[in-house]
CSV table of C-alpha atoms in Angstrom, one decimal:
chain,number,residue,atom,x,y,z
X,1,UNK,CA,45.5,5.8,50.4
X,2,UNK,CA,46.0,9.6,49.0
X,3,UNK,CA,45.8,10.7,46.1
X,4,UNK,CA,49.4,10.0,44.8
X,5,UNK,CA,49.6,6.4,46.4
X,6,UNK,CA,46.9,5.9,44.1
X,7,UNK,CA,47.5,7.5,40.9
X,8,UNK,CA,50.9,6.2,41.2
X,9,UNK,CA,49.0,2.3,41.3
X,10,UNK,CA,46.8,3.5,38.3
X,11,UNK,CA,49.4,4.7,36.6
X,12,UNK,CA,51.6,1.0,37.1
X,13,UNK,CA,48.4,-1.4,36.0
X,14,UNK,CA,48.0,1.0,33.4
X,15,UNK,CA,51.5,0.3,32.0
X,16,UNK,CA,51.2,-3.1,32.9
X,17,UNK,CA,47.6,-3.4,31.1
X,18,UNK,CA,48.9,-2.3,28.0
X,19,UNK,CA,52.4,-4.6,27.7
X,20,UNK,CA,49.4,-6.7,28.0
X,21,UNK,CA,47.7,-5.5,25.2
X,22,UNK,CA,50.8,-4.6,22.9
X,23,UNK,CA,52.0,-8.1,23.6
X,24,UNK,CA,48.9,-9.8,22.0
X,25,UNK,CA,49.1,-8.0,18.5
X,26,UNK,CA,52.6,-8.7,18.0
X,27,UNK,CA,51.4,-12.4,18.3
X,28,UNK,CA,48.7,-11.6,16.6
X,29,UNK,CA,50.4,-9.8,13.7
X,30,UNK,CA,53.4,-12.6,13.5
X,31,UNK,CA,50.3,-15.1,12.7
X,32,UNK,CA,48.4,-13.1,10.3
X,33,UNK,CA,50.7,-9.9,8.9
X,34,UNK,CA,54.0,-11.3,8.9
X,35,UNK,CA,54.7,-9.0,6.2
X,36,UNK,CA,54.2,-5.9,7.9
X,37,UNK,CA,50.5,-4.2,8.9
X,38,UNK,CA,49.4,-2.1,6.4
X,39,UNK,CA,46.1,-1.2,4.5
X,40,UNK,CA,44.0,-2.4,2.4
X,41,UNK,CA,43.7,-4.7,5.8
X,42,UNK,CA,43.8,-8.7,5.3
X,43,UNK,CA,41.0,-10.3,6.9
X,44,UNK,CA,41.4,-12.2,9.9
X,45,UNK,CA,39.3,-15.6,10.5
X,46,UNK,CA,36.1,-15.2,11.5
X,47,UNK,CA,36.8,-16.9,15.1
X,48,UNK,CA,39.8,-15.0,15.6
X,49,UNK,CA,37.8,-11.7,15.1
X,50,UNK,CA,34.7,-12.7,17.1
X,51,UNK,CA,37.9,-13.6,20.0
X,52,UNK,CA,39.3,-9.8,19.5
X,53,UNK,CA,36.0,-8.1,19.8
X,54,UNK,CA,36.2,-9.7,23.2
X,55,UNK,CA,39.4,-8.8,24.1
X,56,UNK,CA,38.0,-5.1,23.3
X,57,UNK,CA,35.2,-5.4,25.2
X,58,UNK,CA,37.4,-6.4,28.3
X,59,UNK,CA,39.5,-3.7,28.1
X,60,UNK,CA,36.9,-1.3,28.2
X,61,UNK,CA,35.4,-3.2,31.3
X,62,UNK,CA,39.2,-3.4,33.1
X,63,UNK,CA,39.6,0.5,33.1
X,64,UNK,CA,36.5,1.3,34.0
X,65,UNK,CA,36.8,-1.5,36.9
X,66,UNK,CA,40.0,-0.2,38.4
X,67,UNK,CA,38.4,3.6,38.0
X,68,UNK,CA,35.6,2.1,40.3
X,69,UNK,CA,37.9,0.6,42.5
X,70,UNK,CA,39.7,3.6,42.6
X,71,UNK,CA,37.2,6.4,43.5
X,72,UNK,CA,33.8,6.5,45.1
X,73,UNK,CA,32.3,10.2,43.4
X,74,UNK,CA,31.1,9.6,40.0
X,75,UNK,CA,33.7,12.7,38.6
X,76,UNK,CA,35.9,10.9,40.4
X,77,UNK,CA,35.9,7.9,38.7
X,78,UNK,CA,35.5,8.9,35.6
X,79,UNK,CA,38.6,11.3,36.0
X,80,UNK,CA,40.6,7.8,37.5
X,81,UNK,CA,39.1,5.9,34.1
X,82,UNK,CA,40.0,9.2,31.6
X,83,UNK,CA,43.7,8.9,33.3
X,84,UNK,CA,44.2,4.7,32.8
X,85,UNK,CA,42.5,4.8,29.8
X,86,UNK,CA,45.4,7.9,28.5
X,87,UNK,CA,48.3,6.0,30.0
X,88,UNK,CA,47.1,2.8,28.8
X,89,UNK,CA,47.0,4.0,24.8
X,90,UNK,CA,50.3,5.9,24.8
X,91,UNK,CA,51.9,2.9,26.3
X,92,UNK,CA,50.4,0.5,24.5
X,93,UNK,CA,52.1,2.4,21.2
X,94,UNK,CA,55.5,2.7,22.9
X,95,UNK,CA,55.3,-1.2,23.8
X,96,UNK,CA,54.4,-1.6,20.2
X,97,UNK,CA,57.6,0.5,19.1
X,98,UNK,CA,60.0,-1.5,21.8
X,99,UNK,CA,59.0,-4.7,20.6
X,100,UNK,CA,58.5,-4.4,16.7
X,101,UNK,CA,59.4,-0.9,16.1
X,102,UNK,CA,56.1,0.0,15.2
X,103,UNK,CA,54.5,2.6,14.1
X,104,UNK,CA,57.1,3.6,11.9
X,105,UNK,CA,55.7,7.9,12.7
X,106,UNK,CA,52.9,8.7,14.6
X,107,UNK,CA,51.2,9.2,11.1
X,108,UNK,CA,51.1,5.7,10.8
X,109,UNK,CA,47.6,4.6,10.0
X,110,UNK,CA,46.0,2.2,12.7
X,111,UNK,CA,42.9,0.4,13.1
X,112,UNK,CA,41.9,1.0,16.6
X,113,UNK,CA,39.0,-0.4,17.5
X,114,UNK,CA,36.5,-3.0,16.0
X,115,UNK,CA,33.3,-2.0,18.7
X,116,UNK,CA,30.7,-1.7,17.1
X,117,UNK,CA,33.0,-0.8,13.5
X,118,UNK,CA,36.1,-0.5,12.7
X,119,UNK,CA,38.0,3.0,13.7
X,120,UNK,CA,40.7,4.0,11.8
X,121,UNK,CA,43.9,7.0,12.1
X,122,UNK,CA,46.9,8.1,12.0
X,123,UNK,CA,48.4,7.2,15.8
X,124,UNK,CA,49.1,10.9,16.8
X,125,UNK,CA,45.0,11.3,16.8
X,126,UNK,CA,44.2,8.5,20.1
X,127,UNK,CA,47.7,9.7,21.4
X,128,UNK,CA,46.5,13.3,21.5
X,129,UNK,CA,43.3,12.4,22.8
X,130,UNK,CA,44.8,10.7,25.5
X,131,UNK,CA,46.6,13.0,26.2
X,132,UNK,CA,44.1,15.8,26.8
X,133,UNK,CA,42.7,12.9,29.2
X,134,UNK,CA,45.8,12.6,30.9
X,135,UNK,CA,45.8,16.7,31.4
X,136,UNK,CA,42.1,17.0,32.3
X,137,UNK,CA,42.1,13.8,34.9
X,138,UNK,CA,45.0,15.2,37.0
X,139,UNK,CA,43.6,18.2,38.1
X,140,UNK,CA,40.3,17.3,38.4
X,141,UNK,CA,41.5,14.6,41.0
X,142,UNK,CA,44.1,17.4,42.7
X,143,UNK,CA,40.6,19.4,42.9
X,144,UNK,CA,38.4,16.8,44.6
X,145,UNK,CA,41.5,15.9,47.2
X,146,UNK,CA,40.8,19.4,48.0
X,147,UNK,CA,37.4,19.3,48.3
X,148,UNK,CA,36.3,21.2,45.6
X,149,UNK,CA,33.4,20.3,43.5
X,150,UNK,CA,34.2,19.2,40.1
X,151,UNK,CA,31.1,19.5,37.7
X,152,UNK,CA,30.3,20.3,34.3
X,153,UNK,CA,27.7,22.7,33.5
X,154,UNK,CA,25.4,22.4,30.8
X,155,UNK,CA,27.6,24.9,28.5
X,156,UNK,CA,31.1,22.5,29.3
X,157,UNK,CA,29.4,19.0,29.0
X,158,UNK,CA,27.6,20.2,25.4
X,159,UNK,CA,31.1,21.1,24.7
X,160,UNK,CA,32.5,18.0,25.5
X,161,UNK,CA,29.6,15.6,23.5
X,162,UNK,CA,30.0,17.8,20.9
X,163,UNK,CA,33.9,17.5,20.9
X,164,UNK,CA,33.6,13.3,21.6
X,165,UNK,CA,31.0,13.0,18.5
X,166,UNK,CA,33.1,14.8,16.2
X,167,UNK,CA,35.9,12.9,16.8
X,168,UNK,CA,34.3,9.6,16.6
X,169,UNK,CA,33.3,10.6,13.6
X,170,UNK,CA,36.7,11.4,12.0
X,171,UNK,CA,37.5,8.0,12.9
X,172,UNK,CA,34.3,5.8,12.1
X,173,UNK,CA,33.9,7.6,8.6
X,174,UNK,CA,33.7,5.9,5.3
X,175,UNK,CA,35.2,2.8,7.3
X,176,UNK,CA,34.2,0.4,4.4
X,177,UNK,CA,35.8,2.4,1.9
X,178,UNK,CA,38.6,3.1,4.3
X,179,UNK,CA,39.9,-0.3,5.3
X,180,UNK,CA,40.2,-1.7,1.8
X,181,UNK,CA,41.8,1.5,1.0
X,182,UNK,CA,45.8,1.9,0.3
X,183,UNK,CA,48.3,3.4,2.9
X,184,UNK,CA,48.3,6.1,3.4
X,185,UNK,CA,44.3,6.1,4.5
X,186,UNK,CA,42.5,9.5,4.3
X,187,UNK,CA,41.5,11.0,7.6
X,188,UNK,CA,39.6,14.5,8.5
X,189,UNK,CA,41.8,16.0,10.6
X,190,UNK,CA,40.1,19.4,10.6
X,191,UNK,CA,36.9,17.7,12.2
X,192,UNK,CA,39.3,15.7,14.2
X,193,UNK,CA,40.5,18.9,16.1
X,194,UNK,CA,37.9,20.8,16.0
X,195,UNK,CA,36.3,18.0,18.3
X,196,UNK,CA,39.4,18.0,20.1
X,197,UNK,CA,39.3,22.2,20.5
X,198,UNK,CA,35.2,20.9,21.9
X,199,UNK,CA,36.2,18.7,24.3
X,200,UNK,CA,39.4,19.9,25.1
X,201,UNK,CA,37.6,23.3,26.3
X,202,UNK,CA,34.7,21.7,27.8
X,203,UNK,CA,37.7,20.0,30.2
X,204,UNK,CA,39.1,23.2,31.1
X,205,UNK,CA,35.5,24.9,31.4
X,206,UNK,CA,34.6,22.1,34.0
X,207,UNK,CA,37.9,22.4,36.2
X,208,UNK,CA,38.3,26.4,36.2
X,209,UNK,CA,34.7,26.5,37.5
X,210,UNK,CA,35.6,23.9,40.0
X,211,UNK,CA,34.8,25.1,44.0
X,212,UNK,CA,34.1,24.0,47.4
């Protein structure tokens, strides 16, 4: 299969993957936020949290699954899990606006993940994150179709920790303080995109400096 055949089919379980996804916290916010999601958050029962820390947790293992599936380099699958893992979020959020018209701006505050504590954001942070996966994925793919070699140098991959801590940081913060706080919830975008200025030129660093 080339390359197209196969983004094309990453691109589709992606989509699908995330209906999925979006699909499960409508149900899950008609149960327990039928008054809208906002912060301070209501907790959820126990059992039903311990349940969507697993549905996390397969996520994570179903991209990274179809990325193996998909490419046999290590670069390679990691660029196929960077690009379903982009899809996936944007299209989970548009899902999310189809069916409940949520969020109301992409400076709605979310809580994204709960592994190993809770994240929290405005949307238009994962959406631009995911979309400097998108950007960085294609081309290094189009690159190793062509038989270049695709591999960050110590300068690029520092770059790109660097970039991936600081913005784990802006989201994991404070979280305690955070989810008991009112809308709208305080965020530090300024370390936000400096990680995403990191990472973002790390990316670039590695694919310019891609050759056979």
């Amino acid at each position: 299969m080339n390359l197209s055949r196969k983004l094309l089919a990453v691109f589709l379980f992606s989509i699908a993957m995330a209906y999925l996804e979006s699909a499960v916290v409508v149900y899950l916010r008609e149960l327990y936020y039928p008054d809208g999601f906002t912060f301070p958050i209501k907790l959820i029962p126990e059992k039903i949290i311990f349940i969507e820390l697993g549905r996390e947790f397969s996520t994570i293992i179903m991209l990274c699954s179809v990325a193996v599936i998909s490419g046999k380099l290590f670069v390679e699958r990691i660029s196929y899990f960077l690009f379903a893992f982009g899809v996936w979020d944007i299209f989970y959020y548009f899902w999310l606006k189809v069916f409940i018209n949520w969020p109301e701006s992409l400076l709605t505050d979310d809580l994204l993940f709960l592994i190993p504590v809770p994240w929290i954001s405005p949307v238009l942070a994962p959406v631009l994150v995911s979309i400097i996966f998108i950007s960085f994925s294609v081309p290094a793919l189009n690159k190793i179709e062509a038989g270049n070699k695709v591999k960050s140098d110590k300068i690029s991959l520092a770059m790109i920790l660097i970039g991936v801590v600081f913005i784990l940081i802006s989201f994991i913060w404070d979280y305690e303080h955070r989810i008991n706080s009112v809308s709208p919830v305080e965020f530090l975008w300024t370390l936000f995109l400096i990680g995403l200025l990191f990472m973002s030129g790390g990316f670039t660093k590695t694919i310019l400096s891609a050759k056979k």
